[in-house]
Coordinates of N, CA and C in Angstrom, one line a residue:
X1 N -5.2 5.4 84.8 CA -3.7 4.9 83.6 C -3.9 5.6 82.0
X2 N -5.4 4.9 81.4 CA -6.5 5.2 80.3 C -6.2 6.8 80.3
X3 N -6.1 7.4 79.9 CA -6.3 9.0 79.7 C -6.6 9.6 77.8
X4 N -7.9 10.4 77.9 CA -7.7 11.6 77.0 C -7.7 12.8 76.9
X5 N -6.8 13.3 77.0 CA -6.3 15.3 76.4 C -6.6 15.6 75.4
X6 N -8.2 16.6 75.5 CA -8.0 17.6 74.0 C -7.4 18.5 74.2
X7 N -7.4 19.5 73.3 CA -6.5 20.6 73.1 C -7.1 21.4 72.4
X8 N -6.9 22.9 71.9 CA -7.3 23.6 70.7 C -8.7 24.5 70.9
X9 N -9.2 24.2 71.8 CA -10.6 25.1 72.2 C -10.0 26.7 72.2
X10 N -10.9 27.1 72.0 CA -11.0 28.9 72.2 C -12.3 29.5 71.5
X11 N -11.3 31.2 72.2 CA -12.2 31.9 71.5 C -12.1 32.3 70.1
X12 N -13.3 32.2 69.1 CA -13.0 32.6 68.0 C -14.1 33.5 67.6
X13 N -14.4 34.0 66.0 CA -15.2 34.6 65.7 C -16.1 34.2 64.7
X14 N -17.1 34.8 64.6 CA -18.4 33.4 63.4 C -17.5 33.4 62.5
X15 N -17.5 32.6 61.2 CA -16.9 32.0 60.2 C -15.3 31.9 60.3
X16 N -14.8 32.0 61.5 CA -13.5 31.2 61.6 C -13.2 30.2 62.0
X17 N -12.0 29.2 62.2 CA -12.2 28.2 62.1 C -11.4 27.4 63.4
X18 N -11.5 26.1 64.0 CA -10.2 26.0 65.3 C -9.9 24.7 64.9
X19 N -8.9 23.8 65.4 CA -8.7 22.5 64.9 C -8.6 21.8 66.3
X20 N -9.7 21.2 66.8 CA -9.5 20.2 68.1 C -8.7 18.6 68.1
X21 N -7.8 18.5 69.5 CA -6.7 17.2 69.3 C -7.5 17.0 70.3
X22 N -7.4 15.3 70.1 CA -7.1 14.1 71.2 C -6.5 13.3 71.3
X23 N -5.8 13.5 72.1 CA -4.5 12.3 72.4 C -4.8 10.9 73.8
X24 N -4.9 10.3 73.2 CA -5.0 8.8 74.2 C -3.6 8.1 74.6
X25 N -3.4 8.0 75.9 CA -2.5 7.8 76.3 C -2.6 6.4 77.5
X26 N -1.4 5.8 77.4 CA -1.5 4.7 78.4 C -1.3 3.4 78.3
X27 N -2.2 2.4 78.8 CA -1.0 0.8 78.3 C -2.9 0.8 77.5
X28 N -3.2 1.0 76.2 CA -3.7 0.7 75.6 C -3.3 -0.3 74.3
X29 N -3.8 -1.4 74.1 CA -4.3 -2.4 72.9 C -4.3 -2.1 71.9
X30 N -5.4 -1.8 71.7 CA -6.4 -1.4 70.1 C -7.2 -0.5 70.5
X31 N -7.3 1.1 69.7 CA -8.3 1.8 69.8 C -9.0 1.4 68.6
X32 N -10.7 1.8 69.0 CA -12.1 1.1 68.3 C -12.4 2.4 67.2
X33 N -13.7 2.5 67.8 CA -14.4 4.1 67.3 C -13.2 5.4 68.1
X34 N -13.2 6.4 67.4 CA -13.2 7.8 68.3 C -13.9 8.9 67.6
X35 N -14.4 9.7 69.0 CA -15.3 10.6 68.2 C -15.2 12.1 69.7
X36 N -16.5 12.9 68.9 CA -16.2 13.9 69.7 C -17.9 14.2 69.5
X37 N -17.8 14.6 71.3 CA -19.1 15.0 71.4 C -19.0 16.9 71.5
X38 N -20.6 17.0 72.7 CA -20.3 18.5 72.7 C -21.9 18.9 73.3
X39 N -21.6 19.6 74.3 CA -22.3 19.6 75.1 C -22.3 21.9 75.8
X40 N -23.7 22.1 75.3 CA -23.7 23.8 75.2 C -24.9 24.3 76.9
X41 N -24.8 25.1 77.3 CA -25.1 25.4 78.4 C -26.3 24.8 78.7
X42 N -27.8 24.1 79.9 CA -28.8 23.7 78.9 C -29.3 23.1 78.1
X43 N -28.5 22.5 77.3 CA -28.6 21.5 76.4 C -28.3 20.4 76.9
X44 N -28.6 19.1 75.9 CA -28.4 18.0 76.1 C -27.1 17.6 75.2
X45 N -25.9 16.9 75.8 CA -25.1 16.5 75.0 C -25.2 15.8 73.6
X46 N -24.5 16.2 72.6 CA -25.0 15.7 71.3 C -23.5 14.8 70.4
X47 N -24.1 14.3 69.7 CA -22.6 13.7 69.0 C -22.9 14.2 67.7
X48 N -21.4 14.7 67.5 CA -20.7 15.8 66.7 C -20.2 14.7 65.3
X49 N -19.5 13.9 65.6 CA -18.6 13.1 64.5 C -18.3 11.7 65.5
X50 N -18.2 10.8 64.9 CA -17.2 9.8 64.8 C -16.3 8.8 63.7
X51 N -15.4 8.9 63.9 CA -14.8 7.8 63.0 C -13.8 6.6 63.6
X52 N -14.1 5.6 62.9 CA -13.7 4.2 62.7 C -12.2 4.1 62.6
X53 N -11.8 2.8 63.4 CA -10.1 2.3 62.7 C -9.7 2.6 61.6
X54 N -10.5 2.3 61.1 CA -10.3 2.2 59.2 C -10.7 3.0 58.5
X55 N -11.1 4.3 58.6 CA -11.2 5.6 58.8 C -12.9 6.0 58.1
X56 N -13.9 5.5 58.1 CA -15.2 5.6 58.5 C -15.9 6.9 59.2
X57 N -16.5 7.9 58.4 CA -16.9 8.5 59.3 C -18.1 8.5 58.9
X58 N -19.2 9.4 60.3 CA -20.2 10.1 60.4 C -20.2 11.3 61.1
X59 N -21.2 12.1 60.8 CA -21.3 13.4 61.2 C -22.8 13.7 61.8
X60 N -23.0 14.3 63.0 CA -24.5 15.3 62.7 C -25.3 16.3 61.6
X61 N -26.4 16.1 61.4 CA -26.8 16.7 60.5 C -25.8 18.6 60.7
X62 N -26.1 18.7 62.4 CA -25.5 20.2 62.0 C -24.2 20.9 61.9
X63 N -23.3 19.6 61.1 CA -22.0 20.2 60.9 C -21.2 19.4 60.0
X64 N -22.2 19.0 59.5 CA -22.3 17.9 58.0 C -21.2 19.4 56.8
X65 N -20.3 19.0 56.5 CA -19.9 20.4 55.4 C -19.1 21.2 56.0
X66 N -18.7 21.5 57.3 CA -18.4 22.4 57.8 C -17.5 21.1 58.6
X67 N -17.3 20.8 59.7 CA -16.6 19.8 60.1 C -16.0 18.7 59.5
X68 N -14.5 18.3 59.6 CA -14.2 17.2 59.7 C -13.1 16.3 60.6
X69 N -14.0 14.9 60.9 CA -13.2 14.6 61.6 C -11.8 13.5 61.4
X70 N -10.8 13.4 61.5 CA -9.9 12.2 61.2 C -9.0 11.9 62.7
X71 N -8.0 10.9 62.1 CA -6.8 10.3 63.2 C -5.8 10.1 62.8
X72 N -4.9 9.9 63.7 CA -3.8 9.3 63.2 C -3.4 8.0 64.4
X73 N -3.8 7.0 63.5 CA -3.1 5.7 64.5 C -2.2 5.3 65.1
X74 N -0.9 5.7 64.6 CA 0.6 5.8 65.1 C 0.3 6.7 66.6
X75 N -0.7 8.2 66.4 CA -0.2 8.7 67.8 C -1.3 8.9 68.8
X76 N -2.5 7.7 68.4 CA -3.4 7.5 69.2 C -4.5 9.2 69.4
X77 N -4.6 9.6 68.2 CA -5.1 10.4 68.2 C -6.1 11.0 67.5
X78 N -7.4 11.7 68.1 CA -8.4 12.1 67.1 C -8.1 13.7 66.7
X79 N -8.7 14.3 65.4 CA -8.5 15.5 65.2 C -10.4 16.0 64.9
X80 N -10.5 16.9 65.1 CA -11.9 17.7 64.8 C -11.1 19.0 63.7
X81 N -11.8 19.2 62.7 CA -11.5 20.6 61.7 C -12.6 21.0 62.5
X82 N -13.3 22.3 62.2 CA -14.3 23.2 62.1 C -14.0 24.4 61.7
X83 N -14.5 24.8 60.4 CA -14.7 25.7 59.6 C -16.3 25.8 59.5
X84 N -15.9 27.3 59.3 CA -17.2 28.1 59.1 C -18.3 28.2 60.8
X85 N -17.2 28.2 61.2 CA -18.0 28.2 62.7 C -18.7 29.3 62.7
X86 N -20.0 29.0 64.0 CA -21.3 29.5 64.0 C -21.1 29.7 65.8
X87 N -22.3 30.6 66.0 CA -22.6 30.9 67.6 C -23.0 29.6 68.3
X88 N -23.7 28.6 67.3 CA -24.5 27.8 68.0 C -23.9 26.7 67.8
X89 N -22.0 26.0 67.9 CA -21.2 25.6 68.2 C -20.6 25.8 69.2
X90 N -21.2 27.3 70.1 CA -20.5 27.2 71.4 C -20.9 26.3 71.7
X91 N -19.6 25.5 72.5 CA -20.0 24.2 73.7 C -18.6 23.7 74.4
X92 N -18.9 22.6 74.9 CA -17.1 21.9 75.9 C -17.5 20.7 74.7
X93 N -16.5 20.6 74.3 CA -16.2 19.7 73.4 C -15.6 18.9 73.8
X94 N -16.0 17.5 73.4 CA -14.8 16.2 74.4 C -15.2 15.4 73.5
X95 N -13.6 14.7 73.6 CA -13.6 13.2 72.6 C -14.1 12.1 73.4
X96 N -14.2 11.5 72.7 CA -14.4 10.0 73.4 C -13.6 9.2 71.9
X97 N -13.3 7.4 73.2 CA -12.6 6.7 72.2 C -12.7 4.8 72.9
X98 N -13.3 4.3 72.2 CA -13.4 2.7 72.6 C -12.2 2.4 72.0
X99 N -11.6 1.7 73.3 CA -10.5 0.9 72.9 C -10.0 -0.7 73.9
X100 N -9.3 -1.0 73.6 CA -9.2 -2.1 74.7 C -7.7 -1.9 75.5
X101 N -8.0 -2.1 76.5 CA -6.9 -1.7 77.5 C -7.3 -2.8 78.5
X102 N -6.5 -2.9 79.5 CA -6.9 -4.0 80.9 C -7.1 -4.7 80.2
X103 N -7.4 -5.8 79.5 CA -8.4 -7.0 79.5 C -9.7 -6.4 78.9
X104 N -10.3 -5.1 79.0 CA -11.2 -5.0 78.2 C -11.5 -4.0 77.6
X105 N -12.9 -3.7 76.8 CA -13.2 -2.7 76.2 C -14.4 -2.2 76.8
X106 N -13.9 -0.3 77.0 CA -14.7 0.7 77.1 C -14.5 1.4 76.6
X107 N -15.4 2.9 76.7 CA -15.2 4.1 76.7 C -14.8 5.2 77.5
X108 N -14.1 6.1 76.9 CA -13.7 7.1 78.0 C -13.6 8.2 77.6
X109 N -13.7 8.8 78.0 CA -14.1 10.3 78.0 C -12.8 11.5 78.3
X110 N -12.9 12.4 77.4 CA -11.7 13.3 78.0 C -13.1 14.6 78.9
X111 N -11.6 15.0 79.6 CA -11.9 16.5 80.4 C -13.0 17.2 79.3
X112 N -12.7 17.7 78.0 CA -13.3 18.6 77.1 C -12.1 19.6 77.3
X113 N -12.8 20.2 76.0 CA -12.4 21.7 75.9 C -13.4 22.7 75.2
X114 N -13.0 23.7 76.2 CA -14.3 24.9 75.5 C -14.0 25.8 74.3
X115 N -14.9 25.6 73.7 CA -15.0 26.3 72.0 C -15.7 27.1 71.8
X116 N -15.4 28.7 72.0 CA -16.5 29.9 71.9 C -17.0 30.8 70.7
X117 N -17.8 30.7 70.2 CA -17.7 31.1 69.1 C -19.0 32.5 69.3
X118 N -18.3 33.8 69.1 CA -18.8 35.1 69.1 C -19.8 35.6 67.3
X119 N -20.9 36.6 67.9 CA -21.2 37.0 66.5 C -21.1 37.9 66.0

């Protein structure tokens, strides 16, 4: 019943921008930290950015200064603004949310959205 759905991925050229969105839906009582991970073929999944319910953020070194994570608590949605994209940013981007539903706290994952950056 609880779902996270990403959108906004696509194909862009190096230097361009994309904005990813992830909306959480279902019988959710509360959402704590939300975040974005990415995984490129042949590589481990890596943390991109996180944001707490109060707005505190953390970023991977590789994206600092280029990516911005934000959220709209009223919409249970987290965003990832990606600027100055590089080919090495190419990956499947997945959102996560640590939330309280059905009496428990747990981390949910979205299905992922493909971001491809051409050189």
